[in-house]
Coordinates of C-alpha atoms in Angstrom, one line a residue:
M1 CA 73.9 168.6 67.7
E2 CA 75.4 167.4 64.5
A3 CA 74.4 164.1 63.0
E4 CA 78.0 162.8 63.3
Q5 CA 78.1 163.5 67.0
I6 CA 74.7 161.8 67.5
E7 CA 76.1 158.7 65.7
I8 CA 79.3 158.8 67.9
A9 CA 77.2 159.1 71.1
E10 CA 75.0 156.1 70.0
F11 CA 78.1 154.0 69.3
L12 CA 79.8 154.8 72.6
G13 CA 76.7 153.9 74.5
R14 CA 77.0 150.3 73.3
Y15 CA 80.2 149.7 75.3
P16 CA 81.2 150.0 78.9
P17 CA 82.1 152.2 80.7
F18 CA 80.1 154.6 78.5
S19 CA 77.1 152.3 78.6
F20 CA 76.7 153.3 82.2
L21 CA 76.2 157.0 81.3
P22 CA 72.8 158.8 80.6
E23 CA 72.1 160.0 77.1
K24 CA 72.7 163.7 78.0
T25 CA 76.2 162.9 79.3
L26 CA 77.0 160.7 76.3
N27 CA 76.2 163.6 74.0
L28 CA 78.6 165.8 76.0
V29 CA 81.3 163.1 75.6
A30 CA 80.7 162.9 71.8
A31 CA 81.0 166.6 71.4
S32 CA 84.2 166.8 73.5
L33 CA 86.4 164.0 72.2
E34 CA 89.1 164.1 69.5
I35 CA 89.6 161.5 66.8
S36 CA 93.0 160.2 65.5
Y37 CA 93.9 157.5 62.9
Y38 CA 96.8 155.2 63.3
R39 CA 98.4 153.0 60.5
Q40 CA 99.3 149.4 61.2
G41 CA 102.4 149.2 63.3
A42 CA 102.3 152.8 64.5
D43 CA 102.9 153.5 68.2
V44 CA 99.9 155.1 70.0
Y45 CA 101.9 155.6 73.2
K46 CA 105.5 154.6 74.2
F47 CA 106.6 153.9 77.7
G48 CA 107.0 157.1 79.7
D49 CA 104.9 159.3 77.3
E50 CA 102.6 161.8 78.9
I51 CA 98.9 161.0 78.6
H52 CA 95.9 163.2 79.1
D53 CA 93.1 161.3 77.4
L54 CA 91.1 158.1 77.8
C55 CA 91.4 156.1 74.6
F56 CA 88.5 154.3 72.9
I57 CA 88.9 152.0 69.9
R58 CA 86.3 152.8 67.2
S59 CA 87.8 150.5 64.6
G60 CA 90.8 148.3 64.2
S61 CA 92.8 146.7 67.0
I62 CA 95.5 147.7 69.5
E63 CA 98.2 145.7 71.2
I64 CA 99.3 146.6 74.7
Y65 CA 102.8 145.7 75.9
R66 CA 104.7 145.4 79.1
R67 CA 107.7 147.6 79.6
N68 CA 110.0 144.7 78.6
G69 CA 108.2 144.3 75.3
V70 CA 106.2 141.2 76.2
L71 CA 102.6 141.3 74.9
Y72 CA 100.2 142.1 77.7
N73 CA 96.8 142.4 76.0
R74 CA 95.1 142.7 72.6
L75 CA 92.2 145.1 72.4
S76 CA 89.6 145.6 69.7
V77 CA 86.5 147.6 68.9
G78 CA 84.7 148.9 72.0
D79 CA 87.7 148.5 74.3
V80 CA 89.3 151.4 76.3
F81 CA 92.9 151.9 77.3
G82 CA 95.1 154.6 78.8
Q83 CA 93.2 154.7 82.1
L84 CA 96.2 153.3 84.1
G85 CA 98.4 156.2 82.8
L86 CA 95.7 158.8 83.7
L87 CA 95.5 157.4 87.2
M88 CA 99.3 157.2 87.7
N89 CA 100.8 160.6 87.3
N90 CA 99.8 160.9 83.6
R91 CA 102.7 158.6 82.5
I92 CA 102.3 155.6 80.2
R93 CA 103.2 152.4 82.0
L94 CA 102.0 150.0 79.2
P95 CA 103.0 151.0 75.7
S96 CA 100.4 150.6 72.9
R97 CA 100.7 149.9 69.1
A98 CA 98.2 149.6 66.3
L99 CA 98.0 145.9 65.2
E100 CA 96.0 147.1 62.1
D101 CA 94.8 150.4 60.8
S102 CA 92.8 151.9 63.7
L103 CA 90.6 154.8 64.6
I104 CA 90.8 156.1 68.2
Y105 CA 88.5 158.4 70.1
F106 CA 90.3 160.5 72.8
V107 CA 88.2 161.7 75.8
P108 CA 89.9 164.7 77.5
E109 CA 91.3 164.1 81.0
T110 CA 89.1 166.8 82.6
L111 CA 86.0 165.2 81.3
F112 CA 87.3 161.8 82.3
N113 CA 87.7 163.0 85.9
E114 CA 84.2 164.4 86.0
L115 CA 82.8 161.2 84.8
C116 CA 84.7 159.3 87.5
D117 CA 83.5 161.7 90.1
N118 CA 79.8 161.6 89.1
Y119 CA 79.2 158.0 88.0
D120 CA 80.3 155.2 90.3
E121 CA 80.0 152.4 87.7
F122 CA 82.1 154.3 85.2
A123 CA 84.7 155.0 87.9
Y124 CA 84.8 151.3 89.1
F125 CA 85.3 150.1 85.5
V126 CA 88.2 152.3 84.6
E127 CA 89.9 152.3 88.0
V128 CA 90.2 148.6 88.3
D129 CA 91.9 146.3 85.8
D130 CA 90.3 143.1 84.5
K131 CA 92.0 140.7 87.0
R132 CA 91.1 142.9 89.9
K133 CA 87.5 143.3 88.8
M134 CA 87.2 139.5 88.6
N135 CA 89.0 139.0 91.9
K136 CA 86.8 141.7 93.6
E137 CA 83.6 139.9 92.5
I138 CA 84.8 136.6 93.8
Q139 CA 85.9 138.2 97.1
Q140 CA 82.6 140.0 97.4
K141 CA 80.7 136.8 97.0
R142 CA 82.8 135.2 99.8
E143 CA 82.3 138.2 102.1
E144 CA 78.6 138.2 101.5
N145 CA 78.2 134.7 102.8
D146 CA 78.0 134.2 106.5
L147 CA 79.2 130.6 106.4
S148 CA 82.5 131.6 104.7
S149 CA 83.2 134.6 106.9
V150 CA 82.0 133.4 110.4
K151 CA 84.6 131.3 112.4
V152 CA 83.5 128.3 114.4
S153 CA 84.8 130.0 117.6
T154 CA 81.8 132.4 117.4
L155 CA 79.5 129.4 117.8
I156 CA 80.9 128.2 121.1
A157 CA 78.5 128.9 123.9
R158 CA 80.5 127.6 126.8
P159 CA 83.8 126.0 127.7
P160 CA 83.9 122.2 127.2
I161 CA 82.8 119.9 129.9
M162 CA 85.4 117.2 130.4
I163 CA 86.0 114.1 132.4
S164 CA 88.9 111.7 132.9
S165 CA 89.1 108.5 130.9
D166 CA 89.3 106.7 134.3
A167 CA 85.9 107.8 135.3
S168 CA 82.9 105.4 135.1
I169 CA 80.0 105.6 132.7
R170 CA 77.8 106.4 135.6
Q171 CA 79.9 109.3 136.6
A172 CA 80.0 110.6 133.0
A173 CA 76.2 110.4 132.7
S174 CA 75.8 112.2 136.0
V175 CA 78.1 115.0 134.9
M176 CA 76.2 115.4 131.6
T177 CA 72.9 115.6 133.5
D178 CA 74.2 118.1 136.0
E179 CA 75.8 120.3 133.3
S180 CA 72.8 119.9 130.9
V181 CA 75.1 119.0 128.0
S182 CA 74.6 116.4 125.2
S183 CA 78.3 115.6 124.9
L184 CA 81.3 115.1 127.1
L185 CA 85.0 115.3 126.2
I186 CA 87.2 112.6 127.6
Y187 CA 90.8 113.3 128.5
D188 CA 94.0 111.6 129.8
E189 CA 96.2 113.6 132.3
I190 CA 99.6 113.9 130.7
A191 CA 102.5 114.7 133.0
P192 CA 105.3 116.9 131.7
V193 CA 108.6 115.3 130.6
E194 CA 110.5 117.7 132.9
D195 CA 110.2 117.7 136.7
F196 CA 108.6 121.1 136.6
G197 CA 105.6 122.5 134.8
D198 CA 101.9 121.7 134.9
S199 CA 100.4 118.5 133.5
F200 CA 97.8 119.0 130.7
K201 CA 94.6 117.3 129.5
H202 CA 95.0 115.3 126.3
L203 CA 91.8 114.8 124.4
V204 CA 91.3 111.1 123.8
G205 CA 87.6 110.7 123.2
I206 CA 84.0 112.1 123.2
L207 CA 80.8 110.7 124.7
T208 CA 77.4 111.8 123.5
D209 CA 73.8 111.2 124.4
R210 CA 73.6 108.9 121.3
D211 CA 76.5 106.9 122.6
L212 CA 74.8 106.3 125.9
R213 CA 71.7 105.1 124.2
T214 CA 73.3 102.9 121.5
R215 CA 76.4 101.7 123.3
V216 CA 75.4 101.5 126.9
V217 CA 71.6 101.2 127.5
S218 CA 70.7 99.1 124.5
Q219 CA 73.7 96.8 125.1
G220 CA 73.2 96.4 128.8
V221 CA 76.8 97.6 129.6
D222 CA 77.7 97.9 133.3
L223 CA 77.4 101.5 134.3
D224 CA 80.5 101.1 136.5
S225 CA 82.7 100.3 133.5
A226 CA 85.2 102.9 132.4
V227 CA 83.9 105.6 130.2
S228 CA 86.8 104.9 127.8
S229 CA 85.2 101.6 126.8
V230 CA 82.2 103.2 125.2
M231 CA 83.5 106.6 124.0
T232 CA 84.4 107.5 120.4
Q233 CA 88.2 107.4 120.4
T234 CA 90.4 110.1 118.8
P235 CA 87.5 112.3 117.7
K236 CA 87.7 114.7 114.8
T237 CA 88.5 118.3 115.8
L238 CA 88.7 121.7 114.1
D239 CA 90.8 124.8 114.9
K240 CA 88.9 127.7 116.4
D241 CA 89.8 129.9 113.3
T242 CA 88.2 127.4 110.9
F243 CA 85.2 128.9 109.1
V244 CA 81.7 127.6 109.8
F245 CA 81.2 126.2 106.3
E246 CA 84.3 124.0 106.7
A247 CA 82.8 122.7 110.0
M248 CA 79.5 122.0 108.3
L249 CA 81.3 120.0 105.5
M250 CA 83.3 118.0 108.0
M251 CA 80.1 117.1 109.9
L252 CA 78.3 116.2 106.7
R253 CA 81.2 114.1 105.5
F254 CA 81.7 112.0 108.6
N255 CA 78.1 112.1 109.8
L256 CA 79.1 113.9 113.1
H257 CA 76.6 115.5 115.5
H258 CA 79.2 117.0 117.8
L259 CA 82.6 118.5 116.9
P260 CA 85.3 119.6 119.5
I261 CA 86.9 123.0 118.7
V262 CA 90.6 123.4 119.7
E263 CA 93.1 126.2 120.1
N264 CA 96.7 125.0 120.0
N265 CA 95.4 121.5 120.2
V266 CA 93.6 122.3 123.5
P267 CA 89.8 121.9 123.5
I268 CA 88.0 125.2 124.0
G269 CA 84.4 124.1 123.3
V270 CA 82.1 121.8 121.3
I271 CA 79.7 122.7 118.6
A272 CA 76.6 120.7 117.6
I273 CA 74.6 120.5 114.4
S274 CA 72.0 122.7 116.0
D275 CA 74.6 125.5 116.2
I276 CA 75.4 125.3 112.5
V277 CA 71.7 125.3 111.6
R278 CA 71.6 128.9 112.8
Y279 CA 73.9 129.9 110.0
E280 CA 72.7 127.5 107.3
S281 CA 69.2 126.8 106.0
K282 CA 70.0 123.2 106.9
N283 CA 69.1 122.1 103.4
S284 CA 72.2 120.1 102.7
L285 CA 72.4 118.8 106.2
Y286 CA 68.8 117.8 106.1
I287 CA 69.2 115.9 102.8
V288 CA 72.3 114.0 104.0
G289 CA 70.4 113.1 107.2
L290 CA 67.4 111.9 105.1
I291 CA 69.6 109.8 102.9
H292 CA 71.1 107.8 105.8
R293 CA 67.5 107.1 107.1
Q294 CA 66.1 105.6 104.0
H295 CA 65.5 101.8 103.7
S296 CA 65.2 101.2 99.9
I297 CA 66.3 102.5 96.6
E298 CA 62.7 103.7 96.0
E299 CA 62.9 105.9 99.1
L300 CA 66.3 107.2 98.1
V301 CA 64.9 108.2 94.7
Q302 CA 62.3 110.3 96.5
V303 CA 65.0 112.1 98.5
S304 CA 67.1 112.7 95.3
K305 CA 64.3 114.8 93.9
D306 CA 65.1 117.5 96.5
V307 CA 68.8 117.8 95.4
P308 CA 68.2 120.3 92.6
S309 CA 66.2 122.6 94.8
C310 CA 68.9 122.3 97.5
F311 CA 71.5 123.3 94.9
V312 CA 69.4 126.3 93.8
R313 CA 68.8 127.5 97.4
M314 CA 72.6 127.3 98.2
V315 CA 73.3 129.4 95.1
R316 CA 70.6 131.9 95.9
Q317 CA 72.0 132.3 99.4
E318 CA 75.3 133.5 97.8
S319 CA 77.2 130.3 98.6
S320 CA 80.6 130.2 96.9
A321 CA 81.4 127.7 94.1
Q322 CA 83.7 125.8 96.5
M323 CA 80.9 125.5 99.1
V324 CA 78.4 124.4 96.6
G325 CA 80.8 121.8 95.0
S326 CA 81.7 120.4 98.4
A327 CA 78.1 120.1 99.6
M328 CA 76.9 118.4 96.4
S329 CA 79.9 116.0 96.6
V330 CA 78.9 115.1 100.2
I331 CA 75.4 114.5 99.1
G332 CA 76.6 112.3 96.3
R333 CA 78.9 110.3 98.6
S334 CA 76.0 109.8 101.0
F335 CA 73.9 108.2 98.3
K336 CA 76.8 105.8 97.6
Q337 CA 77.3 105.0 101.2
R338 CA 73.6 104.3 101.9
L339 CA 73.3 102.2 98.8
L340 CA 76.4 100.2 99.8
E341 CA 74.8 99.7 103.3
L342 CA 71.6 98.4 101.7
A343 CA 73.5 96.2 99.3
E344 CA 75.3 94.5 102.2
E345 CA 72.0 94.1 104.1
K346 CA 70.6 92.3 101.0
L347 CA 73.7 90.3 100.0
G348 CA 75.2 89.7 103.5
P349 CA 78.7 90.8 104.7
P350 CA 81.4 90.9 102.0
P351 CA 83.6 87.7 101.7
V352 CA 86.7 89.8 101.8
P353 CA 87.3 93.5 102.8
Y354 CA 87.0 96.1 100.0
C355 CA 87.0 99.9 99.5
F356 CA 84.5 101.6 97.2
L357 CA 86.1 104.5 95.4
A358 CA 84.6 107.8 94.2
L359 CA 86.4 109.3 91.2
G360 CA 86.6 112.6 89.4
S361 CA 84.6 115.7 90.6
M362 CA 83.1 113.9 93.6
A363 CA 86.5 112.9 94.9
R364 CA 87.7 116.5 94.4
D365 CA 84.6 118.0 96.2
E366 CA 83.7 119.8 93.0
Q367 CA 80.5 118.1 92.0
L368 CA 77.6 120.1 90.5
L369 CA 74.2 119.0 89.1
I370 CA 75.4 117.4 85.9
T371 CA 77.5 114.3 86.7
D372 CA 77.7 110.7 85.9
Q373 CA 78.9 107.9 88.3
D374 CA 82.6 107.4 88.0
N375 CA 83.6 104.8 90.6
A376 CA 85.8 101.7 91.2
L377 CA 86.6 99.0 93.7
I378 CA 89.7 98.1 95.6
L379 CA 89.7 94.5 96.8
S380 CA 91.7 92.7 99.4
N381 CA 94.7 90.8 98.2
D382 CA 92.9 87.7 99.5
Y383 CA 90.3 88.2 96.8
N384 CA 89.7 85.0 94.7
P385 CA 87.7 85.6 91.5
R386 CA 86.1 82.1 91.5
Q387 CA 84.9 82.4 95.1
H388 CA 84.2 86.1 95.4
N389 CA 83.4 87.6 92.0
E390 CA 79.7 86.8 92.2
Y391 CA 79.2 88.8 95.4
F392 CA 81.0 91.9 94.2
E393 CA 79.4 91.8 90.8
A394 CA 76.0 91.8 92.5
L395 CA 77.0 94.5 95.0
T396 CA 78.3 96.9 92.3
E397 CA 75.2 96.3 90.1
F398 CA 73.0 97.1 93.0
V399 CA 74.8 100.4 93.7
S400 CA 75.1 101.5 90.1
E401 CA 71.5 100.8 89.4
G402 CA 70.5 102.8 92.5
L403 CA 72.8 105.7 91.6
D404 CA 71.3 105.9 88.1
K405 CA 67.8 106.0 89.6
C406 CA 68.9 108.7 92.0
G407 CA 70.1 111.1 89.2
Y408 CA 73.7 109.9 88.8
P409 CA 73.5 108.2 85.3
Y410 CA 75.7 105.4 84.2
C411 CA 79.1 106.5 82.9
T412 CA 79.2 106.3 79.1
G413 CA 82.8 105.3 79.2
R414 CA 82.0 102.5 81.6
I415 CA 84.3 103.8 84.3
M416 CA 82.3 102.1 87.0
A417 CA 82.9 99.3 89.5
T418 CA 80.4 97.2 87.5
N419 CA 83.1 96.9 84.9
P420 CA 85.4 94.0 85.9
R421 CA 88.3 96.0 84.6
W422 CA 87.9 98.5 87.5
R423 CA 87.6 95.9 90.3
K424 CA 91.2 95.2 91.3
T425 CA 93.1 94.1 94.4
I426 CA 95.4 96.5 96.1
S427 CA 98.4 95.0 94.5
E428 CA 96.8 95.1 91.0
W429 CA 95.9 98.7 91.4
R430 CA 99.5 99.6 92.4
E431 CA 100.8 97.7 89.3
C432 CA 98.1 99.4 87.1
F433 CA 99.0 103.0 88.3
A434 CA 102.7 102.2 88.1
D435 CA 102.3 101.1 84.5
W436 CA 100.3 104.2 83.6
I437 CA 103.0 106.4 85.0
D438 CA 106.0 104.5 83.6
V439 CA 104.4 104.1 80.1
P440 CA 102.3 107.2 79.6
N441 CA 100.5 106.3 76.3
P442 CA 97.3 108.0 75.3
D443 CA 95.0 105.5 77.1
A444 CA 97.1 105.7 80.3
L445 CA 96.9 109.5 80.2
L446 CA 93.2 109.5 79.7
N447 CA 92.7 107.1 82.6
S448 CA 95.1 109.1 84.8
S449 CA 92.9 112.2 84.3
V450 CA 90.0 110.3 85.9
F451 CA 91.6 107.8 88.3
F452 CA 94.1 110.3 89.8
D453 CA 91.3 112.0 91.5
L454 CA 90.1 109.3 93.9
E455 CA 88.6 109.0 97.4
G456 CA 87.4 106.1 99.5
V457 CA 83.7 106.4 100.5
W458 CA 83.0 103.0 102.0
G459 CA 84.8 100.1 103.5
K460 CA 88.6 100.2 104.0
T461 CA 88.9 103.8 103.0
E462 CA 92.5 104.0 104.3
W463 CA 93.4 101.9 101.2
A464 CA 92.4 104.8 99.0
D465 CA 94.7 107.1 100.9
E466 CA 97.6 104.6 100.7
L467 CA 97.0 104.2 97.0
Y468 CA 96.9 107.9 96.4
R469 CA 100.2 108.5 98.2
F470 CA 101.7 105.8 96.0
I471 CA 100.4 107.6 92.9
V472 CA 101.8 111.0 94.0
N473 CA 105.2 109.7 95.0
R474 CA 105.7 107.8 91.8
A475 CA 104.4 110.6 89.5
K476 CA 106.5 113.3 91.3
N477 CA 109.6 111.4 90.4
S478 CA 108.7 110.8 86.8
P479 CA 109.5 113.8 84.6
K480 CA 108.4 111.9 81.5
F481 CA 105.0 111.3 82.9
L482 CA 104.5 114.8 84.1
A483 CA 105.5 116.1 80.7
S484 CA 103.1 113.8 79.0
L485 CA 100.3 114.7 81.4
S486 CA 101.1 118.3 80.8
R487 CA 100.8 117.9 77.1
N488 CA 97.5 116.2 77.5
A489 CA 96.3 119.1 79.7
L490 CA 96.8 121.4 76.8
L491 CA 94.4 119.6 74.4
R492 CA 91.4 121.7 75.7
T493 CA 92.1 125.4 75.1
P494 CA 90.0 128.4 76.3
P495 CA 87.5 129.7 73.8
L496 CA 89.2 133.0 72.9
G497 CA 90.0 134.1 69.3
F498 CA 92.9 136.1 68.1
F499 CA 91.3 139.4 69.2
K500 CA 90.1 137.9 72.5
E501 CA 86.6 137.5 71.1
F502 CA 84.6 134.4 72.3
V503 CA 84.9 131.3 70.0
M504 CA 81.5 129.7 70.2
E505 CA 79.8 126.6 68.8
K506 CA 78.9 127.4 65.2
D507 CA 76.0 125.0 64.6
G508 CA 73.9 122.3 66.1
E509 CA 71.8 122.4 69.3
H510 CA 74.3 124.5 71.2
R511 CA 75.0 127.1 68.5
R512 CA 76.5 130.4 69.8
T513 CA 77.3 128.9 73.2
I514 CA 80.4 127.9 75.1
N515 CA 80.7 124.7 77.1
L516 CA 82.1 126.1 80.3
K517 CA 83.2 122.8 81.7
R518 CA 84.9 121.5 78.6
R519 CA 86.6 124.8 77.7
G520 CA 87.0 126.3 81.1
T521 CA 86.9 124.5 84.4
A522 CA 88.1 121.1 83.1
P523 CA 91.3 122.4 81.5
L524 CA 92.0 124.4 84.7
V525 CA 91.5 121.3 86.8
D526 CA 93.8 119.4 84.5
L527 CA 96.7 121.8 84.7
I528 CA 96.4 122.2 88.5
R529 CA 96.6 118.5 88.8
V530 CA 99.9 118.4 86.9
H531 CA 101.4 121.0 89.2
A532 CA 100.0 119.3 92.3
L533 CA 101.6 115.9 91.3
A534 CA 104.9 117.7 90.5
V535 CA 105.1 119.1 94.1
G536 CA 103.9 116.0 95.8
S537 CA 100.6 117.4 97.0
T538 CA 98.2 114.7 98.4
S539 CA 95.2 117.1 98.3
R540 CA 92.3 116.2 96.0
N541 CA 90.4 119.5 95.8
S542 CA 91.7 121.9 93.1
I543 CA 91.8 124.9 95.4
D544 CA 93.6 122.9 98.1
R545 CA 96.0 121.6 95.5
L546 CA 96.6 125.2 94.4
D547 CA 97.4 126.2 97.9
D548 CA 100.1 123.4 98.0
V549 CA 101.4 124.5 94.6
I550 CA 101.6 128.1 95.7
K551 CA 103.5 127.2 98.8
S552 CA 106.0 125.2 96.7
G553 CA 107.0 128.4 94.8
I554 CA 107.0 126.8 91.4
L555 CA 104.6 129.3 89.9
P556 CA 105.4 132.9 88.7
D557 CA 104.5 135.6 91.2
K558 CA 100.7 136.0 91.7
R559 CA 99.9 133.3 89.1
G560 CA 98.6 130.9 91.7
Q561 CA 96.1 133.5 93.1
E562 CA 95.0 134.4 89.6
L563 CA 94.3 130.7 88.9
K564 CA 92.3 130.4 92.1
Y565 CA 90.1 133.4 91.2
A566 CA 89.7 132.2 87.6
L567 CA 88.6 128.7 88.7
E568 CA 86.1 130.1 91.2
Y569 CA 84.7 132.6 88.7
L570 CA 84.3 130.1 85.9
A571 CA 82.6 127.7 88.4
M572 CA 80.3 130.5 89.6
V573 CA 79.2 131.3 86.1
R574 CA 78.6 127.6 85.4
I575 CA 76.6 127.2 88.6
R576 CA 74.4 130.2 88.0
H577 CA 73.7 128.9 84.5
Q578 CA 72.6 125.5 85.9
V579 CA 70.4 127.2 88.4
E580 CA 68.6 129.1 85.6
D581 CA 68.1 125.8 83.8
V582 CA 66.5 124.3 86.9
E583 CA 64.2 127.2 87.4
D584 CA 63.3 127.3 83.7
G585 CA 62.5 123.6 83.7
S586 CA 65.2 123.1 81.0
E587 CA 67.6 120.3 80.7
V588 CA 70.6 121.2 82.9
D589 CA 73.8 121.7 80.9
N590 CA 77.1 123.5 80.9
N591 CA 76.5 125.6 77.7
I592 CA 76.4 129.3 78.5
E593 CA 75.4 132.0 76.0
P594 CA 77.9 135.0 76.4
D595 CA 75.3 137.3 74.7
T596 CA 73.1 136.9 77.7
L597 CA 75.8 138.1 80.1
S598 CA 76.3 141.7 81.2
D599 CA 79.3 143.7 79.8
I600 CA 81.2 143.3 83.1
E601 CA 80.4 139.6 83.3
R602 CA 81.7 139.1 79.7
R603 CA 84.9 141.0 80.5
N604 CA 85.4 138.9 83.7
L605 CA 84.8 135.8 81.7
K606 CA 87.4 136.8 79.1
E607 CA 89.9 137.6 81.8
A608 CA 89.4 134.2 83.4
F609 CA 89.9 132.5 80.1
N610 CA 93.0 134.7 79.6
V611 CA 94.4 133.4 82.9
L612 CA 93.8 129.9 81.7
S613 CA 95.6 130.6 78.4
N614 CA 98.6 132.1 80.1
S615 CA 98.8 129.2 82.6
Q616 CA 98.7 126.7 79.8
R617 CA 101.7 128.4 78.1
F618 CA 103.6 128.3 81.4
L619 CA 102.7 124.6 81.8
K620 CA 104.3 123.9 78.4
Y621 CA 107.4 125.7 79.5
R622 CA 107.5 124.1 83.0
Y623 CA 107.3 120.5 81.8
P624 CA 108.9 120.4 78.4
F625 CA 108.2 117.2 76.4
S626 CA 111.1 115.7 74.5

């Protein structure tokens, strides 16, 4: 074999899909290909041209265009193109042109087909374009996880046991004993409006073993009282087609032990925590349960030490990024809730009602291991600073100190309820948000990016929902604010250079790394928030917001699904990196090293960044700033 062919084989072997081939096959490819040189601006293929070779860029760069002349992709050394034409009747669908003087290797079609037939990784690489590769990996992760593929209906062991709300507590307890169940659904008989037709049972409550202990026996309630007096009214329910992981998250979030499952709003069964434990290692459930049983900050600190290992186990069990983010957010909210309970035990009941707010990633159900404590306080309009400030100052200091000790450090920007600026009455918050929306100066936009993701975690949590609806309604009807928020969302760009090479930190501690939060997930979250506000979505989670945006029809065809896959993929890479940091005993961060990723992972990462880049361009077009 000639020295030139040896050098070609060695060079090809550095890049996928040829890196998947054994040395003997690489030598065959090197001996079979043809080489052509293209001057800058020269067409390699025009639309409709016949193609019978796979193209590999040895030097230079090539631009790929859509049929209408719009730039589709920019390729450089090591990239391949032309496979789409080979797989579609040997006709060029995407024209190509030399951006600079370029040298191209042409692999004959017959050899290309043999490689596809004999080497699965080679075939997968060339048969699926970058977006579909990334999407397939995300979908595969979802399908591999039981929690995200098993529906709650499969957990139902028997039809629900029900009793009328007119029945007595004694009768209810007797039924539960006879049927050997730990919960009982309570219904009202509803007659039809018309004179014909059957009446139906309307679910109005649930009674559990715990209720009998805490609300009946311990309180000495008369057993002949109506069961409706001690039941939990209007219980949470889930549709039978909901996935198990969603049921788990609801039970975590609301500290539920039993959850009625319905079909067309009719109860068909009840699932308990013990049912979900069969499908989940119970780590997150167990930690949340532990949190609510601790009696001091010191005890909570001990529980917090198990959070990183819980995070690692969820990832190792192939949980999706959405599942991990949701579970970690529930754990974070649970620490806040228990600390607030302890604070009220120490300080006494609050002098006026309040709502403690979670902000940012915790409110979006997207929290990971690295996070600080962004929070705020909504106070009743009856709040009087002279009379009440001392109490709420002490309460917020207690909670923030506890969170810091439990691994949620103080916010460096002081966006915490300990800051008097972020303790406001309901009316003051409305005025504050109205001012930010009506006068979108830089400070207002910065605050909006944090405070527009809010959720009530303790106290009068319905105030948080009311405030968020106010924000959405006002922002939706303010084109100037949306344009300003859109421009702000473009400040953080994806780390791709002109030739789609990664742009990494050049010096310092994080040299040759990319901060995947600052340059990836955060700008995606920002642009999704703009679209969500524009369509009036009241969802907080970015994926849920995207679903609302997709339904509205404001995005180009398939752009919403691309955004969803890109966000999930970037989050997955970020999560895996944090797991490696935990296992290595390193300080957990968001700085990934692209050089440590596989060729396919790097390509998927580039494609996710490319989706972000295209979506940012559309944002600029959709909300023009004048």
